[in-house]
Amino acid sequence: MAAAADEAWCRETVPRVMELVSTRLPQREVCALLSVSPWCHRALTSNPKLWEVLDLHEAKKAGERLISALSLARYRHLKVVNLEFSQDIDDRHFLHLKEMGAILLEELEFLNLNACQRISDKGIDAVTSLCPNLRALSIYWIVGLTDTSIEHTVKNCKKIMDLNLSGCKNISDRGIQLVADNYQELKKLDITRCIKLTDDALQEVLQKCSALESLNLYALSSFTDKAYTKIGYLTSLTFLDLCGAQNLTDYGLTCISRCGSLTYLNLTWCVRITDVGVVAIAQGCRSLELLSLFGILGVTDTCLEALSESCSKSLTTLDVNGCTGIKRRSSSDLIEMFPFLSCFKVHS
């Protein structure tokens, strides 16, 4: 009787407990649980929800591990592959997966290749051809990629809604034009430090991708009001990072104030801005939760008074460090005007 009870415990209770616990564990720990017993292995591998994410970020021999994982039946319903900062992965691994033929990641929605520096345009073609229903692609800081990668992506993946090109310094206007022409339902775009881009390309994106909710233009100093004024067309925009927009003027910022849904606005080092532009933001963007004016010398207490009238109940982060024209910028002064503030520094 005791032996039968022990066997039932091992066959049924332990695997069920492991299955419940596994939903709260990192995937690497879930994989370790597979070796507890044959019954645990069977219970865990038969639960598809546990294998929707393949997390190999910062992993060594990531290319070999990726190929090995995708050969297992349990990963056939993957939704997320994370290879951010992983090591030992290059074009060869993606080309091998493509040549295998049997692997098609039809359910994959998010692919993170951030900082996988050994991947080239050829690798992007191979990997995007495997996931036709991809909705989010992040290729941050793969500096060798060119417009050819964008060509491959728009050809292979028609449903992209979230595109991170941050640090891809060789992407030019031609690549961004492809984005504008093919992804008009795009929700999120990050072109941080894509330094070859001009006003003409940005205007195309702003006019054609009018559903954008998040736009990151961090560290792009060459754009002018010719493009910035068109940001005002983005009525659904909630996140806008303009850090370092040295050519943005009060006129451009006034046009941006038409984005009434903004909750995050980074104007750090937008050195041509004065109270006029910030007052316009205060009047038009009444749901701001984060605002950085760091390093702007042309703003004074006047803009804070305008902000306090419209955003005092929403602002939780306000950075006015380095704004020497603002006299009431101590923490106590700011909390008096914005009682829900909890953070006073965006940039350190």
PDB file of C-alpha atoms in Angstrom, residues 16-178:
ATOM      1  CA  ARG A  16       1.588  18.487 -11.089  1.00  0.00           C
ATOM      2  CA  VAL A  17       3.315  20.602  -8.449  1.00  0.00           C
ATOM      3  CA  MET A  18       6.318  21.083 -10.736  1.00  0.00           C
ATOM      4  CA  GLU A  19       4.028  22.158 -13.549  1.00  0.00           C
ATOM      5  CA  LEU A  20       2.344  24.756 -11.349  1.00  0.00           C
ATOM      6  CA  VAL A  21       5.634  26.065  -9.962  1.00  0.00           C
ATOM      7  CA  SER A  22       7.274  26.208 -13.382  1.00  0.00           C
ATOM      8  CA  THR A  23       4.980  28.957 -14.619  1.00  0.00           C
ATOM      9  CA  ARG A  24       6.744  31.302 -12.167  1.00  0.00           C
ATOM     10  CA  LEU A  25      10.333  30.214 -12.827  1.00  0.00           C
ATOM     11  CA  PRO A  26      12.931  31.414 -15.350  1.00  0.00           C
ATOM     12  CA  GLN A  27      13.084  29.084 -18.317  1.00  0.00           C
ATOM     13  CA  ARG A  28      16.588  27.855 -17.470  1.00  0.00           C
ATOM     14  CA  GLU A  29      15.271  26.559 -14.145  1.00  0.00           C
ATOM     15  CA  VAL A  30      12.303  24.922 -15.849  1.00  0.00           C
ATOM     16  CA  CYS A  31      14.739  23.054 -18.099  1.00  0.00           C
ATOM     17  CA  ALA A  32      16.585  21.837 -15.010  1.00  0.00           C
ATOM     18  CA  LEU A  33      13.350  20.383 -13.629  1.00  0.00           C
ATOM     19  CA  LEU A  34      13.030  18.133 -16.678  1.00  0.00           C
ATOM     20  CA  SER A  35      15.612  15.805 -15.178  1.00  0.00           C
ATOM     21  CA  VAL A  36      13.781  15.305 -11.864  1.00  0.00           C
ATOM     22  CA  SER A  37      11.916  12.259 -13.167  1.00  0.00           C
ATOM     23  CA  PRO A  38      10.414  10.831 -16.363  1.00  0.00           C
ATOM     24  CA  TRP A  39       6.963  11.846 -15.115  1.00  0.00           C
ATOM     25  CA  CYS A  40       8.043  15.444 -14.516  1.00  0.00           C
ATOM     26  CA  HIS A  41       9.632  15.489 -17.941  1.00  0.00           C
ATOM     27  CA  ARG A  42       6.415  14.298 -19.546  1.00  0.00           C
ATOM     28  CA  ALA A  43       4.215  16.724 -17.602  1.00  0.00           C
ATOM     29  CA  LEU A  44       6.389  19.759 -18.288  1.00  0.00           C
ATOM     30  CA  THR A  45       7.046  19.094 -21.967  1.00  0.00           C
ATOM     31  CA  SER A  46       3.341  18.530 -22.623  1.00  0.00           C
ATOM     32  CA  ASN A  47       2.454  22.025 -21.338  1.00  0.00           C
ATOM     33  CA  PRO A  48       2.874  24.334 -24.378  1.00  0.00           C
ATOM     34  CA  LYS A  49       2.635  27.517 -22.282  1.00  0.00           C
ATOM     35  CA  LEU A  50       6.000  26.719 -20.681  1.00  0.00           C
ATOM     36  CA  TRP A  51       7.775  26.686 -24.049  1.00  0.00           C
ATOM     37  CA  GLU A  52       6.475  29.816 -25.719  1.00  0.00           C
ATOM     38  CA  VAL A  53       9.669  31.705 -24.809  1.00  0.00           C
ATOM     39  CA  LEU A  54      13.230  30.706 -25.685  1.00  0.00           C
ATOM     40  CA  ASP A  55      15.507  32.872 -23.565  1.00  0.00           C
ATOM     41  CA  LEU A  56      19.173  32.699 -24.543  1.00  0.00           C
ATOM     42  CA  HIS A  57      20.139  36.251 -23.638  1.00  0.00           C
ATOM     43  CA  GLU A  58      23.819  36.557 -22.692  1.00  0.00           C
ATOM     44  CA  ALA A  59      24.180  32.817 -23.268  1.00  0.00           C
ATOM     45  CA  LYS A  60      27.413  31.266 -24.512  1.00  0.00           C
ATOM     46  CA  LYS A  61      27.310  29.049 -27.632  1.00  0.00           C
ATOM     47  CA  ALA A  62      23.911  30.565 -28.312  1.00  0.00           C
ATOM     48  CA  GLY A  63      23.895  29.559 -31.982  1.00  0.00           C
ATOM     49  CA  GLU A  64      24.340  25.868 -31.234  1.00  0.00           C
ATOM     50  CA  ARG A  65      21.829  26.020 -28.403  1.00  0.00           C
ATOM     51  CA  LEU A  66      19.288  27.722 -30.647  1.00  0.00           C
ATOM     52  CA  ILE A  67      19.575  25.008 -33.302  1.00  0.00           C
ATOM     53  CA  SER A  68      19.355  22.306 -30.645  1.00  0.00           C
ATOM     54  CA  ALA A  69      16.273  23.831 -29.030  1.00  0.00           C
ATOM     55  CA  LEU A  70      14.412  24.310 -32.292  1.00  0.00           C
ATOM     56  CA  SER A  71      14.882  20.641 -33.122  1.00  0.00           C
ATOM     57  CA  LEU A  72      12.726  19.751 -30.093  1.00  0.00           C
ATOM     58  CA  ALA A  73       8.980  19.373 -30.545  1.00  0.00           C
ATOM     59  CA  ARG A  74       8.191  21.351 -27.410  1.00  0.00           C
ATOM     60  CA  TYR A  75       9.471  24.579 -29.030  1.00  0.00           C
ATOM     61  CA  ARG A  76       7.217  24.344 -32.084  1.00  0.00           C
ATOM     62  CA  HIS A  77       4.845  26.994 -30.691  1.00  0.00           C
ATOM     63  CA  LEU A  78       7.413  29.638 -29.796  1.00  0.00           C
ATOM     64  CA  LYS A  79       6.195  33.206 -29.476  1.00  0.00           C
ATOM     65  CA  VAL A  80       9.411  34.870 -28.212  1.00  0.00           C
ATOM     66  CA  VAL A  81      13.102  34.286 -28.953  1.00  0.00           C
ATOM     67  CA  ASN A  82      15.537  36.399 -26.940  1.00  0.00           C
ATOM     68  CA  LEU A  83      19.174  36.369 -28.080  1.00  0.00           C
ATOM     69  CA  GLU A  84      20.109  39.766 -26.653  1.00  0.00           C
ATOM     70  CA  PHE A  85      23.863  40.031 -25.988  1.00  0.00           C
ATOM     71  CA  SER A  86      24.246  36.305 -26.611  1.00  0.00           C
ATOM     72  CA  GLN A  87      27.622  34.938 -27.675  1.00  0.00           C
ATOM     73  CA  ASP A  88      28.797  32.676 -30.490  1.00  0.00           C
ATOM     74  CA  ILE A  89      25.915  33.278 -32.853  1.00  0.00           C
ATOM     75  CA  ASP A  90      26.288  34.389 -36.459  1.00  0.00           C
ATOM     76  CA  ASP A  91      24.838  34.035 -39.940  1.00  0.00           C
ATOM     77  CA  ARG A  92      25.821  30.368 -40.193  1.00  0.00           C
ATOM     78  CA  HIS A  93      23.349  29.336 -37.540  1.00  0.00           C
ATOM     79  CA  PHE A  94      20.390  31.064 -39.166  1.00  0.00           C
ATOM     80  CA  LEU A  95      21.361  29.789 -42.600  1.00  0.00           C
ATOM     81  CA  HIS A  96      21.542  26.272 -41.172  1.00  0.00           C
ATOM     82  CA  LEU A  97      18.042  26.606 -39.718  1.00  0.00           C
ATOM     83  CA  LYS A  98      16.757  27.817 -43.067  1.00  0.00           C
ATOM     84  CA  GLU A  99      18.427  24.950 -44.913  1.00  0.00           C
ATOM     85  CA  MET A 100      16.887  22.412 -42.533  1.00  0.00           C
ATOM     86  CA  GLY A 101      13.580  23.246 -44.189  1.00  0.00           C
ATOM     87  CA  ALA A 102      11.363  21.608 -41.575  1.00  0.00           C
ATOM     88  CA  ILE A 103      11.617  24.544 -39.155  1.00  0.00           C
ATOM     89  CA  LEU A 104       9.154  27.386 -39.654  1.00  0.00           C
ATOM     90  CA  LEU A 105       8.388  29.560 -36.653  1.00  0.00           C
ATOM     91  CA  GLU A 106       4.898  30.547 -37.747  1.00  0.00           C
ATOM     92  CA  GLU A 107       3.780  31.565 -34.258  1.00  0.00           C
ATOM     93  CA  LEU A 108       6.872  33.632 -33.389  1.00  0.00           C
ATOM     94  CA  GLU A 109       5.871  37.209 -32.528  1.00  0.00           C
ATOM     95  CA  PHE A 110       9.006  38.767 -30.996  1.00  0.00           C
ATOM     96  CA  LEU A 111      12.641  38.313 -32.012  1.00  0.00           C
ATOM     97  CA  ASN A 112      15.357  40.068 -29.999  1.00  0.00           C
ATOM     98  CA  LEU A 113      18.791  40.097 -31.650  1.00  0.00           C
ATOM     99  CA  ASN A 114      20.152  43.089 -29.749  1.00  0.00           C
ATOM    100  CA  ALA A 115      23.940  43.424 -29.931  1.00  0.00           C
ATOM    101  CA  CYS A 116      24.465  40.191 -31.868  1.00  0.00           C
ATOM    102  CA  GLN A 117      27.308  41.861 -33.722  1.00  0.00           C
ATOM    103  CA  ARG A 118      28.294  38.902 -35.904  1.00  0.00           C
ATOM    104  CA  ILE A 119      24.977  38.887 -37.735  1.00  0.00           C
ATOM    105  CA  SER A 120      24.946  40.510 -41.184  1.00  0.00           C
ATOM    106  CA  ASP A 121      22.271  41.324 -43.747  1.00  0.00           C
ATOM    107  CA  LYS A 122      22.485  37.704 -44.920  1.00  0.00           C
ATOM    108  CA  GLY A 123      21.632  36.430 -41.436  1.00  0.00           C
ATOM    109  CA  ILE A 124      18.680  38.808 -41.149  1.00  0.00           C
ATOM    110  CA  ASP A 125      17.317  37.455 -44.443  1.00  0.00           C
ATOM    111  CA  ALA A 126      17.617  33.874 -43.216  1.00  0.00           C
ATOM    112  CA  VAL A 127      16.062  34.390 -39.799  1.00  0.00           C
ATOM    113  CA  THR A 128      13.176  36.620 -40.919  1.00  0.00           C
ATOM    114  CA  SER A 129      12.288  34.079 -43.618  1.00  0.00           C
ATOM    115  CA  LEU A 130      11.552  31.596 -40.802  1.00  0.00           C
ATOM    116  CA  CYS A 131       9.037  33.796 -38.964  1.00  0.00           C
ATOM    117  CA  PRO A 132       6.508  35.291 -41.384  1.00  0.00           C
ATOM    118  CA  ASN A 133       4.120  36.399 -38.630  1.00  0.00           C
ATOM    119  CA  LEU A 134       6.684  38.331 -36.604  1.00  0.00           C
ATOM    120  CA  ARG A 135       5.243  41.429 -34.941  1.00  0.00           C
ATOM    121  CA  ALA A 136       8.284  42.829 -33.122  1.00  0.00           C
ATOM    122  CA  LEU A 137      11.926  42.876 -34.219  1.00  0.00           C
ATOM    123  CA  SER A 138      14.770  44.374 -32.188  1.00  0.00           C
ATOM    124  CA  ILE A 139      18.213  44.664 -33.806  1.00  0.00           C
ATOM    125  CA  TYR A 140      19.762  47.282 -31.538  1.00  0.00           C
ATOM    126  CA  TRP A 141      23.497  47.905 -31.944  1.00  0.00           C
ATOM    127  CA  ILE A 142      24.173  45.565 -34.843  1.00  0.00           C
ATOM    128  CA  VAL A 143      26.219  48.245 -36.533  1.00  0.00           C
ATOM    129  CA  GLY A 144      27.073  46.251 -39.672  1.00  0.00           C
ATOM    130  CA  LEU A 145      23.485  46.001 -40.884  1.00  0.00           C
ATOM    131  CA  THR A 146      22.444  48.086 -43.874  1.00  0.00           C
ATOM    132  CA  ASP A 147      19.289  48.958 -45.788  1.00  0.00           C
ATOM    133  CA  THR A 148      19.470  45.454 -47.254  1.00  0.00           C
ATOM    134  CA  SER A 149      18.348  44.087 -43.871  1.00  0.00           C
ATOM    135  CA  ILE A 150      15.279  46.307 -44.052  1.00  0.00           C
ATOM    136  CA  GLU A 151      14.597  45.014 -47.576  1.00  0.00           C
ATOM    137  CA  HIS A 152      14.709  41.431 -46.321  1.00  0.00           C
ATOM    138  CA  THR A 153      12.535  42.215 -43.307  1.00  0.00           C
ATOM    139  CA  VAL A 154       9.735  43.946 -45.215  1.00  0.00           C
ATOM    140  CA  LYS A 155       9.792  41.112 -47.772  1.00  0.00           C
ATOM    141  CA  ASN A 156       9.630  38.300 -45.210  1.00  0.00           C
ATOM    142  CA  CYS A 157       7.636  39.817 -42.327  1.00  0.00           C
ATOM    143  CA  LYS A 158       4.505  41.721 -43.285  1.00  0.00           C
ATOM    144  CA  LYS A 159       3.030  42.211 -39.806  1.00  0.00           C
ATOM    145  CA  ILE A 160       5.731  44.147 -37.910  1.00  0.00           C
ATOM    146  CA  MET A 161       4.265  46.546 -35.341  1.00  0.00           C
ATOM    147  CA  ASP A 162       7.373  47.214 -33.236  1.00  0.00           C
ATOM    148  CA  LEU A 163      10.772  47.920 -34.817  1.00  0.00           C
ATOM    149  CA  ASN A 164      13.961  48.758 -32.914  1.00  0.00           C
ATOM    150  CA  LEU A 165      16.803  49.937 -35.172  1.00  0.00           C
ATOM    151  CA  SER A 166      18.701  51.756 -32.415  1.00  0.00           C
ATOM    152  CA  GLY A 167      22.407  52.058 -33.158  1.00  0.00           C
ATOM    153  CA  CYS A 168      22.141  50.703 -36.717  1.00  0.00           C
ATOM    154  CA  LYS A 169      24.292  53.512 -38.052  1.00  0.00           C
ATOM    155  CA  ASN A 170      24.316  52.303 -41.659  1.00  0.00           C
ATOM    156  CA  ILE A 171      20.553  52.464 -42.118  1.00  0.00           C
ATOM    157  CA  SER A 172      19.854  55.334 -44.505  1.00  0.00           C
ATOM    158  CA  ASP A 173      16.817  57.149 -45.866  1.00  0.00           C
ATOM    159  CA  ARG A 174      16.216  54.280 -48.298  1.00  0.00           C
ATOM    160  CA  GLY A 175      15.758  51.815 -45.452  1.00  0.00           C
ATOM    161  CA  ILE A 176      13.407  54.089 -43.526  1.00  0.00           C
ATOM    162  CA  GLN A 177      11.432  54.748 -46.701  1.00  0.00           C
ATOM    163  CA  LEU A 178      10.866  50.981 -46.911  1.00  0.00           C
TER     164      LEU A 178
END
